[in-house]
């Protein structure tokens, strides 16, 4: 692709903006060297990598690139045997650490959110832990060679520090003496040429022995090395030379280790540059609020709300355009300053960005093409030095384009045919456009010539377009209107500016009738377009509202269905648990009945059947909703009288009413008599029974039943309920042949204890009763002995 197109479309501004997003010099260099691709598959991979970087930046933030520097020159010098300095070695160590940390970051991200391309690149980074550890053991954070780098260096530096300390002590003792201090300019110790000296006044030079190493600019001070420390300084210098040689040995060793891994390190650096470059593209997409375009190689281009990336997004007018479908060429007409040139540059620059693997500032749903070349003739290239006019410069450029273009190229022409006689210019423009159109290129051209409107109307695959102009405000709106040719608006503008009507009338009379009809037709088309666009916008608004309502209703329906399913599932689980529990208890009851039947033959005693039935009734699951009392039941309860056959609703047993006492009734159930609440009875037959049918007492066999309880817990019950439960308990204990029972009533206020003991005193089956002894519950328990 010709480099001239990059200059015309200001492509360098995009690569510079991309470089600003890179975090390392490696990434910045790669960003500035970016060029568009011409292979569809490779461009799609570049865009996919940008999408992955975009997702990583959105989900995890910026990846860690700290410590990574450009170490390629140092690595190359190590490869050819040169010695690296501590700063270069430290840069290599920090880069190796940064590479390892970046690799771990991407791999962790890949586990949570797949980023195939980035993970594939990160996998190529080699692990250089041993080399990194070796350098860090010898080079400190301030790029100094550490004492721990070798035992020899540690010993030499200990000797060096000791020698310096002895020299300082010697000099300090000298400058503190009264005979020497008067000859000194200042009482301090300094260094000249790696040797310790003191500042002596120049007039005392002859009185002070030693070696002069320097003097002040005024000549008043001489920096003298006293003779007493010359030998000590010489020895110190020898020690420093030994230190220097040992440091060089260490650096040579480290450099050799780097040289052994130079090839791998260089490759790692190239991968790091690529990763930083990719993440810079992701960050640029965030900053531009750009989206990933779909790519093709069939010459199709569709932009939705495309924005020129170098124009402030607050003032730029979005561009909607489609090319390469029903038509392959667009002819844009309209006045100057209407935005035609910006439209051309937007189409060209966004195409270059997409071909470079960059997202484009447009809405989702855009599609762009991988062209083999983009050519443009935009702007005035008049050159005085080359004696080229505006027309000549345009023609030179267009001739070059016609020579280089292919059917897979995109051609952008601004003001084609301008700069010469209108008649000849329009004819030449039509000829050029026709040639390019027949060549099957994708083309967008702008012009002032009205003749090109008719050309675009008559040619298949070519369509008119214009830049919208608001006559009311005499200003352009910068909106591209595809399908509508542009109007000159000269008369309207002149009239709005106050040109006399007589002049306007004369001017209109000079316009050809055919041209006037065309202008009127365009005006009618524009009015119809504005009306249709308003209706379309209203329809679009209504559609969005309906979509929003439908989405909200679907969400609410999904929510209700989810709640219903959850409640049904919960109810089913609870019912399943209740049924399982009831089935288990029923099985236990049936097993007990079978055992009893086997123990006592074929007949099961009445009191045992009653107890088993009660246990089965208790195993029935309780309903969640409280059952309301039926009026019929209440009515039948009021009509119950002595002799009626009734059902005890709380026990599920049948019996006969013996007598009524207010709200209570004495009921005969089998051989047992019990007092129950009248509301708990339900009559089953209306015919009075004169004598309740009872089983012969002789069928009752008193045997001891081990399963019968010997104690009754009444704590928390009121006296009425306690007495009823006590009667039932005594009957069961008597039939089970128990000799002694325990009634637990608690201590409390004593009302329950007094009432129960008074009831026991009158009961015909109780022989005697007493309070519990120590270990039996004391005053909280009454122990009764049965007859």
XYZ file of C-alpha atoms in Angstrom:
787
model
C 0.000 0.000 0.000
C 1.321 3.427 -0.958
C 2.630 5.364 2.047
C 0.985 8.503 0.682
C -2.427 7.245 1.799
C -1.202 7.154 5.423
C -0.301 10.818 5.214
C -3.574 11.835 3.537
C -5.745 9.979 6.070
C -3.561 10.965 9.087
C -2.873 7.341 9.975
C 0.200 8.354 12.003
C -2.063 10.157 14.492
C -3.758 6.831 15.223
C -0.485 4.940 15.709
C 0.796 7.735 17.986
C -2.398 7.507 20.066
C -1.871 3.750 20.205
C 1.739 4.194 21.347
C 0.525 6.397 24.229
C -1.479 3.433 25.526
C 1.552 1.096 25.604
C 3.298 0.635 28.973
C 6.787 -0.226 27.725
C 9.173 1.178 25.141
C 8.857 -2.186 23.380
C 5.112 -1.771 22.954
C 5.438 1.868 21.880
C 7.909 0.891 19.168
C 5.578 -1.849 17.900
C 2.620 0.569 17.900
C 4.404 3.207 15.817
C 5.475 0.541 13.311
C 1.893 -0.739 12.822
C 0.737 -1.176 9.227
C -2.563 -2.528 7.832
C -2.774 -6.184 6.811
C -4.073 -7.477 3.503
C -4.983 -11.069 4.468
C -8.486 -11.643 5.836
C -7.555 -14.487 8.190
C -4.601 -12.644 9.725
C -6.691 -9.468 10.191
C -9.419 -11.479 11.930
C -6.816 -12.952 14.300
C -5.505 -9.464 15.053
C -9.021 -8.278 15.875
C -9.652 -11.359 18.028
C -6.482 -10.633 19.997
C -7.667 -7.041 20.484
C -11.038 -8.346 21.710
C -9.311 -10.599 24.244
C -7.166 -7.713 25.491
C -10.301 -5.542 25.665
C -12.011 -8.203 27.835
C -8.992 -8.611 30.118
C -8.774 -4.860 30.670
C -12.515 -4.732 31.391
C -12.589 -7.716 33.774
C -9.188 -7.655 35.478
C -7.735 -4.214 34.790
C -4.370 -3.426 33.234
C -1.922 -6.351 33.154
C 1.419 -5.974 35.014
C 4.223 -4.709 32.776
C 6.313 -3.174 35.567
C 10.047 -3.813 35.400
C 10.033 -4.749 31.698
C 12.563 -2.701 29.702
C 14.225 -2.962 26.324
C 17.168 -5.290 27.018
C 17.809 -6.299 23.402
C 21.123 -4.340 23.039
C 22.468 -5.814 26.295
C 21.448 -9.351 25.329
C 23.067 -8.957 21.919
C 26.319 -7.743 23.485
C 26.287 -10.680 25.903
C 25.807 -13.016 22.959
C 28.962 -11.765 21.221
C 31.064 -11.871 24.418
C 30.981 -8.262 25.668
C 30.789 -7.575 29.394
C 27.535 -6.154 30.773
C 27.492 -3.513 33.488
C 25.392 -3.835 36.680
C 22.608 -1.582 35.322
C 22.165 -3.782 32.254
C 22.186 -6.958 34.335
C 19.628 -5.475 36.733
C 17.402 -4.562 33.743
C 17.627 -8.166 32.495
C 16.642 -9.511 35.943
C 13.647 -7.179 36.321
C 12.508 -7.972 32.771
C 12.680 -11.722 33.421
C 10.644 -11.244 36.598
C 8.115 -9.014 34.809
C 7.760 -11.567 32.011
C 7.100 -14.363 34.501
C 4.526 -12.273 36.386
C 2.757 -11.284 33.141
C 2.618 -14.914 32.040
C 1.041 -15.943 35.353
C -1.496 -13.086 35.100
C -2.645 -14.164 31.619
C -2.811 -17.852 32.555
C -4.939 -17.045 35.607
C -7.223 -14.927 33.437
C -7.481 -17.758 30.895
C -8.712 -20.127 33.612
C -11.555 -17.755 34.521
C -12.295 -16.305 31.083
C -10.804 -18.027 27.991
C -8.337 -15.851 26.054
C -6.883 -18.381 23.628
C -4.599 -16.122 21.605
C -3.141 -14.262 24.589
C -2.638 -17.496 26.499
C -0.885 -18.989 23.471
C 1.540 -16.054 23.416
C 2.098 -16.186 27.188
C 2.923 -19.887 26.943
C 5.858 -19.017 24.687
C 7.580 -16.983 27.434
C 10.390 -19.106 28.872
C 11.009 -19.571 32.589
C 14.390 -18.061 33.512
C 14.157 -18.376 37.297
C 17.742 -19.637 37.724
C 19.264 -16.769 35.753
C 17.031 -14.233 37.508
C 18.023 -15.659 40.898
C 21.720 -15.636 39.983
C 21.654 -11.973 38.935
C 19.657 -10.898 41.999
C 22.155 -12.671 44.284
C 24.982 -10.564 42.843
C 23.360 -7.240 41.847
C 21.425 -5.044 44.286
C 18.350 -2.901 43.671
C 20.557 0.157 43.122
C 22.606 -1.663 40.448
C 25.582 -2.225 42.774
C 27.550 -5.471 42.979
C 26.755 -6.986 46.375
C 29.376 -8.192 48.860
C 27.638 -11.579 48.756
C 28.460 -11.979 45.068
C 31.627 -13.871 46.039
C 33.617 -14.638 49.215
C 36.698 -12.953 47.735
C 34.791 -9.712 47.085
C 33.384 -9.752 50.604
C 36.891 -10.131 52.082
C 38.378 -7.388 49.879
C 35.620 -4.966 50.795
C 36.063 -5.674 54.504
C 39.751 -4.857 54.095
C 38.862 -1.757 52.096
C 36.487 -0.452 54.749
C 39.090 -1.118 57.449
C 41.776 0.809 55.537
C 39.477 3.781 54.971
C 38.565 3.806 58.642
C 42.221 3.849 59.726
C 43.059 6.694 57.319
C 40.141 8.778 58.581
C 41.137 8.190 62.186
C 44.697 9.285 61.399
C 43.599 12.444 59.595
C 41.052 13.364 62.275
C 43.730 13.135 64.940
C 45.894 15.474 62.840
C 43.263 18.152 62.214
C 42.304 18.168 65.887
C 45.845 19.048 66.979
C 46.433 22.749 67.614
C 49.636 22.881 65.568
C 47.965 21.567 62.411
C 44.490 23.083 62.729
C 45.837 26.652 62.390
C 47.304 25.740 59.006
C 43.992 24.318 57.649
C 41.426 26.255 55.637
C 38.687 24.015 57.031
C 38.781 21.200 59.501
C 37.482 18.515 57.196
C 38.652 15.478 55.250
C 38.052 15.262 51.512
C 39.071 13.096 48.534
C 41.023 13.996 45.415
C 41.834 11.319 42.842
C 40.712 8.457 45.133
C 43.151 9.647 47.822
C 42.297 11.213 51.165
C 43.509 14.822 51.549
C 43.044 17.839 53.824
C 42.654 21.549 52.808
C 45.771 23.501 53.784
C 46.220 27.273 53.519
C 48.609 28.105 50.694
C 50.937 30.142 52.932
C 51.634 27.026 55.027
C 52.544 24.868 52.029
C 56.247 24.877 52.879
C 55.583 24.077 56.545
C 53.354 21.131 55.720
C 54.902 17.983 54.221
C 53.158 15.601 51.872
C 51.872 15.532 48.307
C 49.757 18.298 46.724
C 46.891 16.844 44.675
C 44.822 19.935 43.883
C 44.239 23.577 44.700
C 41.193 25.837 44.809
C 40.365 28.200 41.923
C 41.518 31.163 43.985
C 44.780 29.450 44.899
C 44.223 30.097 48.613
C 43.739 26.414 49.457
C 45.997 23.473 48.680
C 44.626 19.919 48.963
C 47.537 17.976 50.468
C 47.961 14.304 51.238
C 49.980 14.231 54.472
C 53.151 12.179 54.335
C 51.921 10.099 57.291
C 49.109 8.572 55.261
C 50.778 8.242 51.843
C 51.625 4.615 52.498
C 48.135 3.954 53.850
C 46.557 5.549 50.732
C 48.795 3.474 48.471
C 47.681 0.293 50.184
C 44.065 1.411 49.988
C 44.430 2.013 46.258
C 45.864 -1.476 45.766
C 42.890 -2.901 47.636
C 40.490 -0.956 45.370
C 42.192 -2.372 42.303
C 41.704 -5.871 43.698
C 38.037 -5.011 44.266
C 37.692 -3.804 40.674
C 39.229 -7.004 39.306
C 36.925 -9.158 41.432
C 33.870 -7.168 40.325
C 34.887 -7.676 36.702
C 35.164 -11.411 37.277
C 31.643 -11.465 38.718
C 30.233 -9.398 35.865
C 31.928 -11.647 33.316
C 30.361 -14.677 34.968
C 26.896 -13.111 34.910
C 27.353 -11.950 31.331
C 28.304 -15.476 30.265
C 25.145 -16.819 31.932
C 23.056 -14.268 30.015
C 24.853 -15.149 26.774
C 23.955 -18.818 27.181
C 20.251 -17.888 27.268
C 20.485 -14.960 24.857
C 18.365 -16.556 22.136
C 15.521 -17.447 24.496
C 15.650 -14.047 26.209
C 15.528 -12.214 22.873
C 12.476 -14.231 21.850
C 10.827 -13.515 25.221
C 11.391 -9.800 24.651
C 9.677 -9.982 21.251
C 6.687 -11.748 22.844
C 6.526 -9.098 25.578
C 6.553 -6.355 22.950
C 3.699 -8.080 21.119
C 1.645 -8.508 24.304
C 2.103 -4.872 25.333
C 1.139 -3.810 21.808
C -2.025 -5.967 21.902
C -3.093 -4.644 25.309
C -2.471 -1.106 24.048
C -4.981 -1.798 21.258
C -7.508 -2.958 23.856
C -7.025 0.192 25.943
C -7.306 2.397 22.847
C -10.627 0.714 22.049
C -11.840 1.601 25.562
C -10.715 5.222 25.188
C -12.346 5.629 21.757
C -15.502 3.744 22.815
C -14.859 1.587 19.770
C -16.289 -1.789 18.782
C -15.038 -4.803 16.869
C -16.098 -4.814 13.205
C -16.859 -7.933 11.208
C -14.424 -8.358 8.326
C -14.820 -9.679 4.776
C -12.847 -9.771 1.540
C -15.717 -9.329 -0.901
C -15.671 -5.517 -1.001
C -18.615 -4.945 1.357
C -18.556 -2.024 3.787
C -21.196 -0.980 6.317
C -20.765 1.656 9.000
C -23.309 2.372 11.752
C -22.781 5.675 13.565
C -19.126 5.743 12.517
C -17.104 8.625 13.964
C -13.842 10.144 12.794
C -11.426 9.216 15.627
C -9.477 12.486 15.443
C -12.536 14.727 15.896
C -13.915 15.420 19.355
C -16.701 12.919 19.947
C -18.830 15.704 21.459
C -19.053 17.554 18.134
C -18.476 14.858 15.500
C -21.561 13.823 13.501
C -21.869 10.003 13.178
C -21.809 8.498 9.707
C -24.113 5.791 8.359
C -23.022 4.365 5.033
C -23.171 1.085 3.122
C -21.067 0.237 0.076
C -20.531 -2.915 -1.957
C -24.037 -4.348 -1.704
C -26.667 -2.936 -4.072
C -24.199 -0.310 -5.317
C -20.402 -0.190 -5.535
C -19.980 3.587 -6.060
C -21.319 6.631 -4.210
C -21.339 10.148 -5.718
C -21.648 12.767 -2.958
C -22.801 16.247 -3.944
C -23.440 19.368 -1.904
C -21.957 22.745 -0.928
C -18.523 23.357 0.530
C -17.964 22.995 4.312
C -20.762 20.449 4.372
C -18.586 17.571 5.527
C -17.911 15.736 2.256
C -14.161 15.541 2.805
C -14.595 14.372 6.411
C -16.881 11.625 5.121
C -14.200 10.386 2.722
C -11.519 10.467 5.412
C -13.750 8.684 7.910
C -14.444 5.814 5.503
C -10.767 5.514 4.565
C -9.308 5.846 8.067
C -11.738 3.394 9.686
C -10.936 0.887 6.956
C -7.202 1.257 7.658
C -7.778 0.854 11.413
C -9.812 -2.323 10.968
C -7.196 -3.777 8.608
C -4.586 -3.031 11.315
C -6.471 -5.048 13.948
C -7.883 -1.977 15.698
C -11.468 -1.493 16.797
C -13.337 1.328 15.058
C -15.308 4.123 16.784
C -18.768 3.024 15.680
C -21.757 1.088 16.978
C -21.870 -2.709 17.046
C -22.889 -4.378 13.813
C -20.342 -2.673 11.553
C -18.679 -4.614 8.774
C -15.547 -3.588 6.897
C -13.470 -5.057 4.107
C -9.839 -6.094 3.813
C -8.834 -4.187 0.658
C -5.585 -4.869 -1.138
C -5.119 -1.125 -1.412
C -6.785 2.154 -0.439
C -6.187 5.122 -2.736
C -7.246 8.708 -2.185
C -7.066 12.064 -3.912
C -8.075 14.490 -1.202
C -7.082 18.130 -0.769
C -5.203 20.684 -2.847
C -1.616 19.647 -3.643
C -0.703 22.680 -5.751
C 3.087 23.135 -5.841
C 4.700 26.398 -6.961
C 8.130 24.778 -7.068
C 6.923 22.083 -9.456
C 4.787 24.551 -11.442
C 1.685 22.384 -10.934
C -1.786 23.919 -10.797
C -4.592 22.513 -8.668
C -6.019 20.682 -11.661
C -2.606 19.318 -12.672
C -1.819 18.017 -9.190
C -5.187 16.251 -9.009
C -4.746 14.703 -12.428
C -1.219 13.486 -11.585
C -2.491 11.782 -8.474
C -5.562 10.269 -10.192
C -3.419 8.895 -13.015
C -1.237 7.154 -10.408
C -4.357 5.710 -8.754
C -5.759 4.420 -12.050
C -2.450 2.696 -12.699
C -2.157 0.984 -9.263
C -5.758 0.097 -8.366
C -7.261 -3.392 -8.605
C -10.859 -4.696 -8.398
C -10.255 -5.244 -4.671
C -9.260 -1.620 -3.995
C -11.073 1.274 -2.354
C -10.821 4.617 -4.205
C -11.669 7.950 -2.534
C -11.842 11.043 -4.783
C -12.504 14.553 -3.490
C -13.839 17.184 -5.923
C -13.074 15.086 -8.967
C -12.582 17.188 -12.115
C -12.299 20.464 -10.172
C -9.900 23.272 -11.055
C -10.709 23.646 -14.755
C -13.535 24.658 -17.117
C -16.847 23.363 -15.671
C -17.993 21.806 -18.930
C -14.727 20.002 -19.585
C -14.245 19.227 -15.886
C -17.648 17.565 -15.533
C -17.127 15.519 -18.710
C -13.700 14.410 -17.533
C -15.069 13.566 -14.084
C -17.804 11.378 -15.609
C -15.240 9.565 -17.746
C -12.940 8.890 -14.776
C -15.796 7.687 -12.564
C -17.141 5.457 -15.332
C -13.695 3.876 -15.827
C -13.274 3.173 -12.112
C -16.841 1.865 -11.831
C -16.369 -0.566 -14.703
C -13.106 -1.701 -13.104
C -15.350 -2.950 -10.248
C -13.525 -0.979 -7.546
C -15.300 0.323 -4.484
C -15.471 4.105 -4.897
C -16.696 7.163 -3.007
C -16.351 10.490 -4.851
C -17.432 14.051 -4.085
C -18.214 16.759 -6.649
C -19.899 20.106 -7.281
C -20.964 19.268 -10.798
C -24.713 18.809 -11.234
C -24.097 16.647 -14.325
C -22.761 13.896 -12.066
C -26.148 13.679 -10.326
C -27.698 12.496 -13.588
C -24.777 10.123 -14.175
C -25.269 8.485 -10.768
C -29.015 8.259 -11.375
C -28.614 6.519 -14.731
C -25.828 4.015 -13.879
C -26.612 0.700 -12.230
C -24.476 0.168 -9.148
C -23.945 3.915 -8.649
C -25.993 5.955 -6.190
C -26.333 9.626 -5.359
C -25.680 10.973 -1.891
C -25.505 14.421 -0.364
C -24.600 16.273 2.790
C -27.690 17.611 4.547
C -28.061 21.395 4.700
C -30.465 23.294 6.963
C -31.794 26.216 4.924
C -33.497 27.729 7.976
C -30.187 28.193 9.798
C -28.020 28.454 6.656
C -25.685 25.818 8.105
C -24.767 22.243 7.243
C -25.758 19.357 9.541
C -22.835 17.170 8.331
C -25.165 14.191 7.891
C -24.673 11.942 4.863
C -27.924 11.232 3.021
C -27.521 8.224 0.723
C -29.976 8.093 -2.178
C -30.673 11.837 -2.341
C -28.568 14.146 -4.590
C -27.445 17.461 -3.151
C -28.945 20.863 -3.922
C -26.989 24.053 -4.461
C -29.317 26.046 -2.138
C -27.827 29.208 -3.656
C -31.154 30.978 -4.183
C -32.424 30.053 -0.723
C -29.243 31.241 0.955
C -29.211 34.494 -1.018
C -32.851 35.161 -0.153
C -32.239 34.507 3.552
C -29.300 36.889 3.462
C -31.477 39.679 2.000
C -30.700 39.737 -1.720
C -33.392 41.853 -3.478
C -36.276 39.856 -4.917
C -35.904 41.378 -8.403
C -32.398 40.035 -8.659
C -33.510 36.578 -7.468
C -36.372 36.539 -9.987
C -34.024 37.450 -12.831
C -31.566 34.757 -11.692
C -34.262 32.089 -11.597
C -35.268 33.067 -15.113
C -31.739 32.429 -16.328
C -31.810 28.856 -15.049
C -32.694 26.268 -17.656
C -36.160 24.781 -17.301
C -34.641 21.287 -17.168
C -32.281 22.255 -14.353
C -35.158 23.924 -12.510
C -37.249 20.747 -12.743
C -34.326 18.750 -11.381
C -33.939 21.154 -8.456
C -37.687 21.007 -7.742
C -37.570 17.212 -7.933
C -34.666 17.104 -5.503
C -36.510 19.495 -3.190
C -39.598 17.254 -3.245
C -37.451 14.188 -2.628
C -35.823 15.876 0.331
C -39.173 16.877 1.817
C -40.445 13.323 1.394
C -37.232 11.982 2.925
C -37.551 14.231 5.961
C -41.156 13.112 6.455
C -40.270 9.468 5.987
C -37.314 9.820 8.349
C -39.491 11.397 11.025
C -41.980 8.563 10.660
C -39.183 6.018 10.729
C -37.749 7.539 13.896
C -41.203 7.459 15.510
C -41.673 3.851 14.409
C -38.225 3.024 15.745
C -39.071 4.673 19.055
C -42.293 2.682 19.311
C -40.456 -0.494 18.366
C -37.868 0.107 21.084
C -40.629 0.734 23.631
C -42.396 -2.467 22.585
C -39.134 -4.393 22.738
C -38.496 -2.998 26.201
C -42.013 -3.882 27.350
C -41.725 -7.365 25.891
C -38.331 -7.867 27.511
C -39.677 -6.661 30.849
C -42.712 -8.937 30.586
C -40.521 -11.878 29.624
C -38.252 -11.209 32.603
C -41.237 -10.978 34.942
C -42.733 -14.151 33.463
C -39.427 -15.970 33.826
C -39.216 -14.725 37.408
C -42.747 -15.900 38.208
C -42.143 -19.266 36.572
C -38.914 -19.645 38.494
C -40.694 -18.795 41.764
C -43.497 -21.208 40.907
C -41.066 -23.978 40.067
C -39.117 -23.328 43.239
C -42.258 -23.425 45.375
C -43.534 -26.561 43.653
C -40.186 -28.221 44.116
C -40.110 -27.202 47.768
C -43.668 -28.442 48.304
C -42.911 -31.719 46.547
C -39.805 -32.230 48.657
C -41.713 -31.476 51.869
C -44.580 -33.748 50.843
C -42.114 -36.477 49.934
C -40.464 -36.165 53.345
C -43.827 -36.195 55.140
C -45.049 -39.226 53.197
C -41.799 -41.059 53.841
C -42.057 -40.304 57.549
C -45.721 -41.386 57.652
C -44.952 -44.560 55.706
C -42.129 -45.403 58.078
C -44.308 -44.882 61.137
C -47.162 -46.846 59.540
C -44.803 -49.725 58.807
C -43.689 -49.672 62.400
C -47.314 -49.773 63.590
C -48.175 -52.628 61.219
C -45.122 -54.539 62.375
C -46.178 -54.040 65.988
C -49.701 -55.284 65.195
C -48.298 -58.374 63.537
C -46.077 -59.045 66.512
C -49.012 -58.695 68.861
C -51.100 -60.995 66.715
C -48.380 -63.622 66.766
C -48.023 -63.346 70.556
C -51.733 -63.527 71.360
C -53.057 -65.697 68.604
C -55.545 -64.540 66.042
C -57.260 -61.962 68.231
C -55.900 -58.610 69.194
C -57.366 -57.031 72.315
C -59.564 -53.971 72.034
C -57.332 -51.638 73.988
C -54.345 -52.572 71.823
C -56.295 -51.908 68.634
C -57.274 -48.514 70.017
C -53.656 -47.675 70.840
C -52.447 -48.839 67.426
C -55.165 -46.834 65.682
C -54.223 -43.737 67.644
C -50.571 -44.187 66.622
C -51.591 -44.452 62.979
C -53.691 -41.300 63.283
C -50.735 -39.470 64.806
C -48.543 -40.529 61.867
C -50.833 -38.729 59.405
C -49.065 -35.608 58.008
C -50.396 -32.322 59.242
C -51.757 -29.968 56.599
C -50.153 -26.558 56.182
C -53.452 -24.707 56.031
C -55.730 -24.530 59.039
C -59.031 -26.227 58.375
C -62.024 -24.065 59.054
C -64.828 -25.573 61.024
C -67.774 -26.548 58.955
C -71.077 -25.030 59.990
C -72.732 -28.420 59.566
C -70.379 -29.969 62.114
C -71.100 -27.232 64.607
C -74.831 -27.713 64.029
C -74.605 -31.463 64.498
C -72.559 -30.923 67.662
C -75.376 -28.804 69.042
C -77.925 -31.522 68.232
C -75.949 -34.341 69.906
C -77.826 -36.001 72.720
C -77.488 -39.008 75.042
C -77.454 -42.276 73.126
C -76.164 -40.771 69.829
C -73.366 -42.545 68.041
C -70.529 -40.068 67.527
C -66.993 -39.828 66.147
C -64.259 -38.284 68.278
C -62.650 -36.114 65.592
C -59.410 -35.668 67.536
C -58.974 -39.435 68.071
C -60.729 -40.912 65.070
C -62.710 -43.283 67.372
C -66.428 -44.065 67.462
C -68.454 -44.154 70.639
C -71.826 -43.413 72.228
C -72.833 -40.383 74.259
C -73.798 -41.276 77.838
C -74.526 -37.835 79.252
C -73.984 -34.149 78.511
C -72.636 -31.569 80.932
C -72.539 -28.075 79.451
C -69.787 -27.994 76.832
C -68.561 -31.468 77.756
C -69.904 -34.947 77.064
C -69.256 -38.340 78.684
C -68.622 -40.788 75.872
C -68.344 -44.580 75.994
C -65.536 -45.748 73.655
C -65.270 -49.525 73.828
C -64.853 -50.336 77.516
C -63.595 -46.837 78.291
C -65.536 -43.775 79.324
C -64.042 -40.372 78.720
C -65.024 -36.754 78.996
C -64.465 -34.805 75.813
C -65.319 -31.376 74.483
C -68.673 -31.266 72.707
C -67.057 -29.444 69.732
C -64.817 -32.440 69.090
C -67.813 -34.763 68.487
C -69.579 -35.418 65.241
C -72.822 -37.367 65.110
C -72.912 -40.236 62.636
C -76.519 -41.353 63.031
C -79.618 -39.548 64.167
C -81.569 -42.463 65.594
C -81.141 -42.475 69.352
C -79.651 -45.554 70.868
C -81.224 -46.481 74.142
C -78.365 -48.547 75.364
C -74.809 -48.129 74.137
C -73.466 -51.265 72.662
C -70.544 -52.510 74.669
C -68.232 -55.422 74.307
C -68.547 -57.972 77.078
C -66.188 -57.247 79.888
C -65.317 -60.904 79.967
C -63.431 -60.494 76.648
C -60.915 -58.225 78.263
C -57.808 -59.974 79.357
C -55.584 -58.089 81.748
C -52.008 -58.755 80.742
C -48.961 -56.637 81.202
C -47.979 -54.670 78.080
C -44.352 -53.610 78.109
C -44.990 -50.953 75.458
C -47.514 -49.095 77.615
C -46.135 -45.987 79.273
C -45.823 -45.903 83.064
C -45.599 -42.100 83.267
C -47.625 -39.152 81.975
C -46.120 -35.676 81.473
C -48.771 -32.934 81.924
C -46.488 -29.905 82.279
C -47.822 -26.941 80.351
C -51.440 -28.281 80.114
C -54.447 -26.643 81.756
C -56.386 -28.515 84.450
C -59.289 -29.560 82.192
C -57.018 -31.059 79.534
C -54.840 -32.652 82.231
C -57.796 -34.473 83.840
C -58.961 -35.873 80.481
C -55.434 -37.090 79.657
C -55.126 -38.561 83.182
C -58.346 -40.584 82.747
C -57.155 -42.028 79.440
C -53.747 -42.771 80.915
C -55.245 -44.578 83.967
C -57.498 -46.723 81.724
C -54.570 -47.753 79.522
C -52.371 -48.499 82.543
C -55.127 -50.542 84.156
C -55.675 -52.609 80.987
C -51.905 -53.086 80.697
C -51.898 -54.469 84.280
C -49.535 -51.798 85.576
C -49.383 -51.624 89.359
C -47.941 -48.129 89.686
C -47.979 -44.994 87.513
C -46.227 -41.596 87.612
C -48.042 -38.361 86.785
C -45.658 -35.469 86.131
C -47.384 -32.134 86.802
C -44.471 -29.950 87.875
C -44.232 -27.714 90.922
C -45.423 -24.348 89.576
C -48.293 -22.718 91.486
C -49.677 -26.058 92.695
C -53.052 -25.742 90.939
C -52.376 -28.645 88.567
C -51.007 -30.858 91.385
C -53.987 -30.176 93.694
C -56.563 -30.773 90.946
C -54.980 -34.055 89.806
C -54.654 -35.413 93.368
C -58.271 -34.487 94.113
C -59.328 -36.327 90.945
C -57.227 -39.377 91.916
C -58.824 -39.441 95.363
C -62.283 -39.979 93.796
C -61.161 -42.284 90.931
C -62.464 -45.860 91.246
C -59.273 -47.445 89.770
C -56.846 -45.675 92.108
C -55.928 -47.507 95.302
C -53.671 -44.794 96.741
C -51.386 -41.919 95.723
C -48.453 -39.946 97.113
C -45.899 -37.301 96.154
C -42.664 -38.492 94.588
C -39.744 -39.348 96.823
C -36.169 -38.154 96.413
C -34.996 -39.341 92.996
C -38.602 -39.649 91.696
C -39.233 -35.925 91.111
C -40.345 -34.764 94.557
C -43.314 -32.373 94.659
C -43.397 -32.230 90.872
C -44.600 -35.867 90.526
C -47.578 -37.783 91.956
C -47.130 -41.566 92.238
C -50.434 -43.542 92.090
C -51.042 -47.218 92.849
C -53.714 -48.993 90.796
C -56.230 -51.465 92.228
